[in-house]
Amino acid sequence: MKKLIFTLLLFVFAFISPAQEWKKEQLSKANTAADIKYLTEIEKETILYVNLARLYPKDFIRNELSSTSHNKYEGSLIKTLKSMNSLNPMVFDETLYEFAKCYSKEMGDKGTVGHNRKKCKNGNFAECCSYGMTTGREVVLQLLIDEDVPSLGHRKICLSERFSKIGVSVHTHKAYSTCAVLDIY
């Protein structure tokens, strides 16, 4: 009976204990855009969370994915993160930000989605677009989980060792309330 009570207490404690938290040093290393004054908080937070996933893939699972209901895309992301080695963080790039800013405004004002720029110039970069998210964490989770995107292209871009620079812009969107554009090189 004592063993059963002890087991039940451990089980209950596992559900009421606080989630893992990011260490101050981890946040500091990942927060490469912290001092960019003209970025919004959601734009800075997006860069932060992309970098947390790149720098600390196993901790990202524990800190950000443990409370989700693991569908096949989330399960696939966990598998990817478990097999990853740490990558360098991406640093903010003003030119990429200008590309992202133009396109987030273009899409948001017209209510469009996708990667078909009309008035904004294309550049030699990879691009991820997110819609309807209100925090940088939500933007990054949407892109990394990449649900219903068979190629997992957004995830591959965010977690690629080929890329080292990032520009992020978030704008209001006619249909989805917000859109975020990440241009990455």
mmCIF file of C-alpha atoms in Angstrom:
data_model
loop_
_atom_site.group_PDB
_atom_site.id
_atom_site.type_symbol
_atom_site.label_atom_id
_atom_site.label_comp_id
_atom_site.label_asym_id
_atom_site.label_seq_id
_atom_site.Cartn_x
_atom_site.Cartn_y
_atom_site.Cartn_z
ATOM 1 C CA MET A 1 0.000 0.000 0.000
ATOM 2 C CA LYS A 2 2.834 2.413 0.846
ATOM 3 C CA LYS A 3 4.461 1.640 -2.479
ATOM 4 C CA LEU A 4 1.191 2.400 -4.321
ATOM 5 C CA ILE A 5 0.766 5.724 -2.471
ATOM 6 C CA PHE A 6 4.385 6.656 -3.207
ATOM 7 C CA THR A 7 3.904 5.814 -6.907
ATOM 8 C CA LEU A 8 0.722 7.888 -7.044
ATOM 9 C CA LEU A 9 2.469 10.828 -5.358
ATOM 10 C CA LEU A 10 5.298 10.654 -7.891
ATOM 11 C CA PHE A 11 2.761 10.558 -10.695
ATOM 12 C CA VAL A 12 0.871 13.588 -9.333
ATOM 13 C CA PHE A 13 4.116 15.476 -8.656
ATOM 14 C CA ALA A 14 5.192 14.951 -12.260
ATOM 15 C CA PHE A 15 2.079 16.807 -13.432
ATOM 16 C CA ILE A 16 2.151 19.663 -10.917
ATOM 17 C CA SER A 17 5.879 20.333 -10.860
ATOM 18 C CA PRO A 18 6.956 23.374 -12.859
ATOM 19 C CA ALA A 19 8.210 22.876 -16.394
ATOM 20 C CA GLN A 20 11.885 23.134 -17.124
ATOM 21 C CA GLU A 21 13.030 26.664 -17.648
ATOM 22 C CA TRP A 22 15.701 28.166 -19.817
ATOM 23 C CA LYS A 23 18.887 29.097 -18.015
ATOM 24 C CA LYS A 24 19.924 32.726 -18.023
ATOM 25 C CA GLU A 25 23.101 31.885 -19.968
ATOM 26 C CA GLN A 26 21.100 30.039 -22.640
ATOM 27 C CA LEU A 27 18.713 32.947 -23.111
ATOM 28 C CA SER A 28 21.588 35.395 -23.282
ATOM 29 C CA LYS A 29 23.436 33.391 -25.952
ATOM 30 C CA ALA A 30 20.283 32.915 -28.057
ATOM 31 C CA ASN A 31 19.081 36.514 -27.775
ATOM 32 C CA THR A 32 21.225 37.872 -30.611
ATOM 33 C CA ALA A 33 18.779 40.671 -31.497
ATOM 34 C CA ALA A 34 18.227 41.961 -27.960
ATOM 35 C CA ASP A 35 19.913 45.304 -28.614
ATOM 36 C CA ILE A 36 18.213 46.117 -31.923
ATOM 37 C CA LYS A 37 16.045 49.043 -30.829
ATOM 38 C CA TYR A 38 13.664 49.195 -33.800
ATOM 39 C CA LEU A 39 12.577 45.544 -33.623
ATOM 40 C CA THR A 40 9.317 44.782 -31.848
ATOM 41 C CA GLU A 41 9.241 42.357 -28.944
ATOM 42 C CA ILE A 42 7.629 39.641 -31.076
ATOM 43 C CA GLU A 43 10.348 40.047 -33.719
ATOM 44 C CA LYS A 44 13.094 39.753 -31.090
ATOM 45 C CA GLU A 45 11.333 36.815 -29.465
ATOM 46 C CA THR A 46 11.075 35.022 -32.824
ATOM 47 C CA ILE A 47 14.834 35.252 -33.299
ATOM 48 C CA LEU A 48 15.360 34.150 -29.698
ATOM 49 C CA TYR A 49 13.254 30.984 -30.115
ATOM 50 C CA VAL A 50 14.784 30.052 -33.475
ATOM 51 C CA ASN A 51 18.171 30.295 -31.800
ATOM 52 C CA LEU A 52 17.092 28.321 -28.716
ATOM 53 C CA ALA A 53 16.062 25.461 -31.013
ATOM 54 C CA ARG A 54 19.364 25.692 -32.916
ATOM 55 C CA LEU A 55 21.638 25.993 -29.887
ATOM 56 C CA TYR A 56 19.858 23.635 -27.477
ATOM 57 C CA PRO A 57 17.754 21.147 -29.457
ATOM 58 C CA LYS A 58 17.324 18.641 -26.619
ATOM 59 C CA ASP A 59 16.462 21.345 -24.090
ATOM 60 C CA PHE A 60 13.998 22.772 -26.628
ATOM 61 C CA ILE A 61 12.134 19.462 -26.561
ATOM 62 C CA ARG A 62 11.972 19.479 -22.779
ATOM 63 C CA ASN A 63 11.173 23.175 -22.364
ATOM 64 C CA GLU A 64 8.874 23.854 -25.292
ATOM 65 C CA LEU A 65 7.370 20.603 -26.538
ATOM 66 C CA SER A 66 6.719 18.496 -23.443
ATOM 67 C CA SER A 67 3.178 19.813 -22.928
ATOM 68 C CA THR A 68 1.982 19.409 -26.509
ATOM 69 C CA SER A 69 -0.156 16.554 -27.803
ATOM 70 C CA HIS A 70 2.343 14.882 -30.073
ATOM 71 C CA ASN A 71 0.781 14.466 -33.511
ATOM 72 C CA LYS A 72 2.931 13.034 -36.312
ATOM 73 C CA TYR A 73 4.489 16.432 -37.138
ATOM 74 C CA GLU A 74 5.364 17.164 -33.503
ATOM 75 C CA GLY A 75 6.744 13.640 -33.155
ATOM 76 C CA SER A 76 8.826 14.184 -36.268
ATOM 77 C CA LEU A 77 10.155 17.477 -34.848
ATOM 78 C CA ILE A 78 11.110 15.760 -31.592
ATOM 79 C CA LYS A 79 12.961 13.081 -33.562
ATOM 80 C CA THR A 80 14.792 15.766 -35.562
ATOM 81 C CA LEU A 81 15.775 17.736 -32.452
ATOM 82 C CA LYS A 82 16.935 14.587 -30.626
ATOM 83 C CA SER A 83 19.278 13.727 -33.487
ATOM 84 C CA MET A 84 20.674 17.255 -33.903
ATOM 85 C CA ASN A 85 23.927 18.652 -32.672
ATOM 86 C CA SER A 86 24.022 22.226 -31.459
ATOM 87 C CA LEU A 87 24.222 24.850 -34.214
ATOM 88 C CA ASN A 88 25.486 28.399 -34.066
ATOM 89 C CA PRO A 89 22.841 31.031 -33.379
ATOM 90 C CA MET A 90 21.682 33.210 -36.247
ATOM 91 C CA VAL A 91 22.523 36.880 -35.980
ATOM 92 C CA PHE A 92 20.260 39.741 -36.964
ATOM 93 C CA ASP A 93 20.867 41.208 -40.416
ATOM 94 C CA GLU A 94 19.416 44.599 -41.340
ATOM 95 C CA THR A 95 19.243 43.880 -45.095
ATOM 96 C CA LEU A 96 17.288 40.669 -44.482
ATOM 97 C CA TYR A 97 15.045 42.608 -42.094
ATOM 98 C CA GLU A 98 14.257 45.143 -44.839
ATOM 99 C CA PHE A 99 13.304 42.320 -47.245
ATOM 100 C CA ALA A 100 11.115 40.740 -44.545
ATOM 101 C CA LYS A 101 9.568 44.081 -43.578
ATOM 102 C CA CYS A 102 8.553 44.891 -47.147
ATOM 103 C CA TYR A 103 6.991 41.481 -47.691
ATOM 104 C CA SER A 104 5.191 41.213 -44.350
ATOM 105 C CA LYS A 105 3.572 44.591 -45.092
ATOM 106 C CA GLU A 106 2.698 43.586 -48.667
ATOM 107 C CA MET A 107 1.065 40.318 -47.567
ATOM 108 C CA GLY A 108 -0.604 41.817 -44.520
ATOM 109 C CA ASP A 109 -2.124 44.783 -46.324
ATOM 110 C CA LYS A 110 -3.495 42.582 -49.131
ATOM 111 C CA GLY A 111 -4.375 39.571 -46.969
ATOM 112 C CA THR A 112 -2.314 37.194 -49.116
ATOM 113 C CA VAL A 113 -0.220 34.185 -48.129
ATOM 114 C CA GLY A 114 2.742 32.345 -49.616
ATOM 115 C CA HIS A 115 5.974 33.484 -51.216
ATOM 116 C CA ASN A 116 4.776 35.278 -54.338
ATOM 117 C CA ARG A 117 6.196 38.779 -53.958
ATOM 118 C CA LYS A 118 4.612 41.402 -56.214
ATOM 119 C CA LYS A 119 6.123 44.758 -55.219
ATOM 120 C CA CYS A 120 8.891 43.593 -52.897
ATOM 121 C CA LYS A 121 12.216 42.490 -54.331
ATOM 122 C CA ASN A 122 13.322 38.883 -54.121
ATOM 123 C CA GLY A 123 16.733 38.202 -52.679
ATOM 124 C CA ASN A 124 19.169 35.345 -52.425
ATOM 125 C CA PHE A 125 17.749 33.982 -49.159
ATOM 126 C CA ALA A 126 15.452 31.342 -47.702
ATOM 127 C CA GLU A 127 12.089 32.461 -46.393
ATOM 128 C CA CYS A 128 9.544 31.306 -43.827
ATOM 129 C CA CYS A 129 6.098 32.845 -43.361
ATOM 130 C CA SER A 130 3.815 32.363 -40.389
ATOM 131 C CA TYR A 131 0.224 33.518 -39.976
ATOM 132 C CA GLY A 132 -2.029 34.238 -37.005
ATOM 133 C CA MET A 133 0.557 33.865 -34.232
ATOM 134 C CA THR A 134 0.788 36.477 -31.468
ATOM 135 C CA THR A 135 4.154 35.624 -29.865
ATOM 136 C CA GLY A 136 7.582 34.796 -31.217
ATOM 137 C CA ARG A 137 7.394 31.425 -29.481
ATOM 138 C CA GLU A 138 4.148 30.617 -31.330
ATOM 139 C CA VAL A 139 5.677 31.707 -34.663
ATOM 140 C CA VAL A 140 8.673 29.434 -34.178
ATOM 141 C CA LEU A 141 6.640 26.456 -32.976
ATOM 142 C CA GLN A 142 4.354 26.804 -36.010
ATOM 143 C CA LEU A 143 7.351 26.849 -38.350
ATOM 144 C CA LEU A 144 9.254 24.026 -36.647
ATOM 145 C CA ILE A 145 6.255 21.710 -36.335
ATOM 146 C CA ASP A 146 5.397 22.597 -39.944
ATOM 147 C CA GLU A 147 2.064 20.788 -39.800
ATOM 148 C CA ASP A 148 0.605 19.838 -43.182
ATOM 149 C CA VAL A 149 3.800 20.882 -44.987
ATOM 150 C CA PRO A 150 5.051 17.550 -46.358
ATOM 151 C CA SER A 151 8.497 18.949 -47.269
ATOM 152 C CA LEU A 152 9.030 20.338 -43.741
ATOM 153 C CA GLY A 153 10.693 23.227 -45.548
ATOM 154 C CA HIS A 154 10.265 25.796 -42.767
ATOM 155 C CA ARG A 155 11.778 23.428 -40.205
ATOM 156 C CA LYS A 156 14.680 22.601 -42.500
ATOM 157 C CA ILE A 157 15.419 26.280 -43.066
ATOM 158 C CA CYS A 158 15.285 27.227 -39.375
ATOM 159 C CA LEU A 159 17.471 24.286 -38.332
ATOM 160 C CA SER A 160 19.984 24.320 -41.188
ATOM 161 C CA GLU A 161 23.657 24.776 -40.410
ATOM 162 C CA ARG A 162 23.990 26.546 -43.800
ATOM 163 C CA PHE A 163 22.336 29.687 -42.465
ATOM 164 C CA SER A 164 23.774 32.230 -40.055
ATOM 165 C CA LYS A 165 21.811 35.481 -40.587
ATOM 166 C CA ILE A 166 18.157 36.341 -40.033
ATOM 167 C CA GLY A 167 15.734 39.206 -40.514
ATOM 168 C CA VAL A 168 12.246 39.023 -39.016
ATOM 169 C CA SER A 169 9.283 41.322 -39.521
ATOM 170 C CA VAL A 170 5.773 40.961 -38.112
ATOM 171 C CA HIS A 171 2.866 42.939 -39.556
ATOM 172 C CA THR A 172 -0.911 42.969 -39.193
ATOM 173 C CA HIS A 173 -2.738 40.752 -41.706
ATOM 174 C CA LYS A 174 -6.229 41.244 -43.157
ATOM 175 C CA ALA A 175 -7.212 37.580 -42.919
ATOM 176 C CA TYR A 176 -5.053 36.146 -40.109
ATOM 177 C CA SER A 177 -4.562 39.187 -37.824
ATOM 178 C CA THR A 178 -0.753 38.842 -38.052
ATOM 179 C CA CYS A 179 1.904 37.568 -40.387
ATOM 180 C CA ALA A 180 5.586 37.043 -39.700
ATOM 181 C CA VAL A 181 8.246 36.837 -42.382
ATOM 182 C CA LEU A 182 11.664 35.350 -41.610
ATOM 183 C CA ASP A 183 14.270 35.928 -44.297
ATOM 184 C CA ILE A 184 17.342 33.819 -43.643
ATOM 185 C CA TYR A 185 20.793 33.592 -45.225
#
